[in-house]
Amino acid sequence: MRVMLHACCGPCLLEPYDQLAAAHEVRVVYANPNIHPLAEYERRRDTLLEYARARGIETDVLPYRPQDWDAAVHGLEAASPSRCRACFRLRLGMAARHAAAKGFDAVATTLTVSPYQDLELICSAGQEACAAEGVEFLVTDFRDRYPAAVRRSRELGMYRQNFCGCRYSAIEAAETRELRRVERAGRRPQPEGRARS
Ligand code: SF4
């Protein structure tokens, strides 16, 4: 089977690619207009491309149009599961269109290696996106490979981001880190001291 693998970043590519490439012809597509700001998008992209080049992995980069992401999540900005589903739907829709245009049979995504992502949301968005383009969505669950992905990406010295990608996730991750810091210090968090306005 010819599989177009949507990749969110270099560290998440490692294990899913190796597993899929053992059984399929795999090409990678970087389609992530959710990532903010541009410098972060470029850093993740370049980390991915550097690894792909070293391994001889064929990779396509789709145009960065953050305005498409803004439109996709419009009205859902504060609603995390709904926002994330719209985000997955957009990115996997881009990958599905690209797969169909290139004559691929199926789409898979590296998003399912992360224990921090919602597997059901990813799969339902992926199935919807692929059905619209007439390609198959390959349901995967690579989460058991996450420790190996972390270990390998550290060994390779890859850039490892500490938030999912969009500007809201950057705020949410910073809030979570602050809460953990306060908890570690044995103090209760002060609401007025939180990052979000
Ligand atoms: S948290 Fe991640 S999956 Fe959810 S909307 Fe933001 S970038 Fe997309």
CSV table of C-alpha atoms and ligand atoms in Angstrom, one decimal:
chain,number,residue,atom,x,y,z
A,1,MET,CA,0.0,0.0,0.0
A,2,ARG,CA,1.2,3.6,-0.7
A,3,VAL,CA,0.8,5.6,2.5
A,4,MET,CA,1.1,9.3,2.9
A,5,LEU,CA,2.2,9.9,6.4
A,6,HIS,CA,1.2,13.2,7.9
A,7,ALA,CA,4.0,14.3,10.3
A,8,CYS,CA,3.7,16.9,13.0
A,9,CYS,CA,7.4,17.1,13.9
A,10,GLY,CA,10.7,15.2,13.7
A,11,PRO,CA,10.6,13.4,17.1
A,12,CYS,CA,7.1,12.1,16.4
A,13,LEU,CA,8.2,10.9,12.9
A,14,LEU,CA,10.8,8.4,14.1
A,15,GLU,CA,8.9,5.4,15.3
A,16,PRO,CA,5.7,5.7,13.2
A,17,TYR,CA,7.8,6.0,10.0
A,18,ASP,CA,9.9,2.9,10.8
A,19,GLN,CA,6.8,0.9,11.7
A,20,LEU,CA,4.9,1.8,8.6
A,21,ALA,CA,7.8,1.6,6.2
A,22,ALA,CA,8.4,-2.0,7.2
A,23,ALA,CA,5.1,-2.9,5.6
A,24,HIS,CA,4.3,-0.1,3.1
A,25,GLU,CA,5.7,2.4,0.6
A,26,VAL,CA,5.7,5.6,2.7
A,27,ARG,CA,6.0,9.3,1.8
A,28,VAL,CA,5.9,12.0,4.5
A,29,VAL,CA,3.9,15.2,4.3
A,30,TYR,CA,4.4,18.2,6.6
A,31,ALA,CA,1.0,20.0,6.8
A,32,ASN,CA,0.8,22.0,10.0
A,33,PRO,CA,-0.7,25.5,9.7
A,34,ASN,CA,-1.7,25.3,13.3
A,35,ILE,CA,1.9,25.9,14.5
A,36,HIS,CA,2.5,29.4,15.9
A,37,PRO,CA,4.6,31.5,15.5
A,38,LEU,CA,6.3,31.2,12.1
A,39,ALA,CA,9.7,30.7,13.8
A,40,GLU,CA,8.3,27.7,15.7
A,41,TYR,CA,6.8,26.2,12.5
A,42,GLU,CA,10.1,26.6,10.7
A,43,ARG,CA,12.1,25.1,13.6
A,44,ARG,CA,9.9,22.0,13.7
A,45,ARG,CA,9.9,21.7,9.9
A,46,ASP,CA,13.6,22.0,9.6
A,47,THR,CA,14.2,19.4,12.4
A,48,LEU,CA,12.0,17.0,10.4
A,49,LEU,CA,13.6,17.8,7.1
A,50,GLU,CA,17.1,17.4,8.5
A,51,TYR,CA,16.3,13.9,9.7
A,52,ALA,CA,14.4,13.0,6.6
A,53,ARG,CA,17.3,14.0,4.4
A,54,ALA,CA,19.8,12.0,6.4
A,55,ARG,CA,17.5,8.9,6.1
A,56,GLY,CA,16.6,9.5,2.5
A,57,ILE,CA,12.9,9.8,3.4
A,58,GLU,CA,10.8,11.5,0.7
A,59,THR,CA,9.0,14.4,2.2
A,60,ASP,CA,6.7,17.1,0.9
A,61,VAL,CA,6.1,20.4,2.7
A,62,LEU,CA,2.7,22.0,2.1
A,63,PRO,CA,2.2,25.8,2.1
A,64,TYR,CA,2.0,27.5,5.5
A,65,ARG,CA,-1.3,29.2,5.7
A,66,PRO,CA,-2.1,30.0,9.3
A,67,GLN,CA,-5.1,32.0,8.2
A,68,ASP,CA,-6.7,28.6,7.1
A,69,TRP,CA,-6.2,27.3,10.7
A,70,ASP,CA,-7.7,30.5,12.1
A,71,ALA,CA,-10.7,30.0,9.9
A,72,ALA,CA,-11.0,26.3,10.8
A,73,VAL,CA,-11.1,26.9,14.5
A,74,HIS,CA,-13.1,30.2,14.4
A,75,GLY,CA,-15.5,30.2,17.4
A,76,LEU,CA,-13.9,27.2,19.0
A,77,GLU,CA,-10.8,28.9,20.3
A,78,ALA,CA,-11.6,28.4,24.0
A,79,ALA,CA,-13.1,24.9,23.6
A,80,SER,CA,-10.2,22.6,23.6
A,81,PRO,CA,-11.6,19.2,22.3
A,82,SER,CA,-13.7,20.9,19.6
A,83,ARG,CA,-10.8,23.1,18.6
A,84,CYS,CA,-8.5,20.2,18.4
A,85,ARG,CA,-10.9,18.2,16.3
A,86,ALA,CA,-11.2,21.0,13.8
A,87,CYS,CA,-7.4,21.3,13.9
A,88,PHE,CA,-6.9,17.6,13.1
A,89,ARG,CA,-9.6,17.8,10.4
A,90,LEU,CA,-7.8,20.6,8.7
A,91,ARG,CA,-4.4,19.1,8.8
A,92,LEU,CA,-5.5,15.6,7.8
A,93,GLY,CA,-7.7,17.0,5.1
A,94,MET,CA,-4.6,18.7,3.6
A,95,ALA,CA,-2.7,15.4,3.8
A,96,ALA,CA,-5.6,13.5,2.3
A,97,ARG,CA,-5.9,15.9,-0.6
A,98,HIS,CA,-2.2,15.7,-1.2
A,99,ALA,CA,-2.3,11.9,-1.0
A,100,ALA,CA,-5.2,11.7,-3.5
A,101,ALA,CA,-3.4,14.1,-5.9
A,102,LYS,CA,-0.2,12.0,-5.8
A,103,GLY,CA,-2.1,8.7,-6.3
A,104,PHE,CA,-1.6,7.3,-2.8
A,105,ASP,CA,-4.0,4.8,-1.3
A,106,ALA,CA,-4.0,5.9,2.3
A,107,VAL,CA,-3.1,8.5,4.9
A,108,ALA,CA,-1.7,7.9,8.4
A,109,THR,CA,-0.5,10.4,11.0
A,110,THR,CA,2.3,10.6,13.5
A,111,LEU,CA,-0.1,12.3,15.9
A,112,THR,CA,-1.1,8.9,17.3
A,113,VAL,CA,2.4,8.4,18.9
A,114,SER,CA,1.7,11.0,21.5
A,115,PRO,CA,0.0,10.0,24.8
A,116,TYR,CA,-1.0,13.7,25.1
A,117,GLN,CA,-3.3,13.7,22.0
A,118,ASP,CA,-6.8,12.4,21.9
A,119,LEU,CA,-6.7,9.2,19.7
A,120,GLU,CA,-10.4,9.1,19.1
A,121,LEU,CA,-10.6,12.7,17.9
A,122,ILE,CA,-7.6,12.1,15.6
A,123,CYS,CA,-9.2,9.0,14.1
A,124,SER,CA,-12.6,10.4,13.6
A,125,ALA,CA,-11.2,13.6,12.0
A,126,GLY,CA,-8.9,11.5,9.9
A,127,GLN,CA,-11.6,9.2,8.7
A,128,GLU,CA,-13.9,12.1,7.8
A,129,ALA,CA,-11.0,13.9,6.0
A,130,CYS,CA,-10.0,10.8,4.0
A,131,ALA,CA,-13.6,9.8,3.1
A,132,ALA,CA,-14.0,13.3,1.5
A,133,GLU,CA,-10.9,12.7,-0.7
A,134,GLY,CA,-11.6,9.1,-1.6
A,135,VAL,CA,-8.5,7.6,0.2
A,136,GLU,CA,-8.3,5.3,3.2
A,137,PHE,CA,-7.4,6.5,6.7
A,138,LEU,CA,-5.0,4.1,8.3
A,139,VAL,CA,-6.0,3.8,12.0
A,140,THR,CA,-2.9,3.5,14.0
A,141,ASP,CA,-2.0,3.7,17.7
A,142,PHE,CA,1.8,4.2,18.1
A,143,ARG,CA,1.6,5.3,21.8
A,144,ASP,CA,3.5,2.3,23.0
A,145,ARG,CA,6.4,3.6,20.9
A,146,TYR,CA,6.4,7.0,22.6
A,147,PRO,CA,9.2,6.2,25.1
A,148,ALA,CA,11.4,4.9,22.2
A,149,ALA,CA,10.6,8.1,20.3
A,150,VAL,CA,11.6,10.3,23.3
A,151,ARG,CA,14.8,8.3,23.8
A,152,ARG,CA,15.8,8.3,20.1
A,153,SER,CA,15.0,12.0,19.6
A,154,ARG,CA,17.2,12.9,22.6
A,155,GLU,CA,20.0,10.8,21.3
A,156,LEU,CA,19.8,12.5,17.9
A,157,GLY,CA,19.8,15.9,19.6
A,158,MET,CA,16.5,16.9,17.9
A,159,TYR,CA,14.6,20.0,18.9
A,160,ARG,CA,11.7,18.9,21.2
A,161,GLN,CA,9.0,21.4,21.7
A,162,ASN,CA,7.1,21.8,25.0
A,163,PHE,CA,3.7,22.7,23.6
A,164,CYS,CA,1.3,21.2,21.1
A,165,GLY,CA,1.6,23.9,18.4
A,166,CYS,CA,-1.1,26.6,18.3
A,167,ARG,CA,-0.9,29.8,20.3
A,168,TYR,CA,-3.6,28.6,22.7
A,169,SER,CA,-1.7,25.4,23.5
A,170,ALA,CA,1.4,27.5,24.2
A,171,ILE,CA,-0.6,29.4,26.9
A,172,GLU,CA,-2.2,26.2,28.2
A,173,ALA,CA,1.2,24.5,28.5
A,174,ALA,CA,2.7,27.6,30.3
A,175,GLU,CA,-0.2,27.6,32.7
A,176,THR,CA,0.3,23.9,33.4
A,177,ARG,CA,4.0,24.4,34.0
A,178,GLU,CA,3.3,27.2,36.4
A,179,LEU,CA,0.8,25.2,38.3
A,180,ARG,CA,3.3,22.4,38.7
A,181,ARG,CA,5.9,24.8,39.8
A,182,VAL,CA,3.6,26.3,42.4
A,183,GLU,CA,2.6,22.8,43.6
A,184,ARG,CA,6.2,21.8,43.9
A,185,ALA,CA,6.9,24.9,45.9
A,186,GLY,CA,4.0,23.8,48.3
A,187,ARG,CA,1.9,26.9,47.6
A,188,ARG,CA,-1.6,27.3,46.2
A,189,PRO,CA,-1.8,29.0,42.8
A,190,GLN,CA,-3.0,32.6,42.7
A,191,PRO,CA,-5.6,33.0,39.9
A,192,GLU,CA,-4.6,36.6,39.3
A,193,GLY,CA,-1.0,35.5,38.6
A,194,ARG,CA,-1.9,33.1,35.7
A,195,ALA,CA,-0.7,33.9,32.2
A,196,ARG,CA,-4.1,34.0,30.3
A,197,SER,CA,-5.9,37.4,30.4
B,1,SF4,S1,-3.8,22.1,21.1
B,1,SF4,FE1,-2.7,21.1,19.4
B,1,SF4,S2,-4.3,19.8,18.4
B,1,SF4,FE2,-5.3,21.3,19.7
B,1,SF4,S3,-5.8,23.0,18.4
B,1,SF4,FE3,-3.9,23.5,19.3
B,1,SF4,S4,-2.3,22.7,17.9
B,1,SF4,FE4,-4.3,21.8,17.3
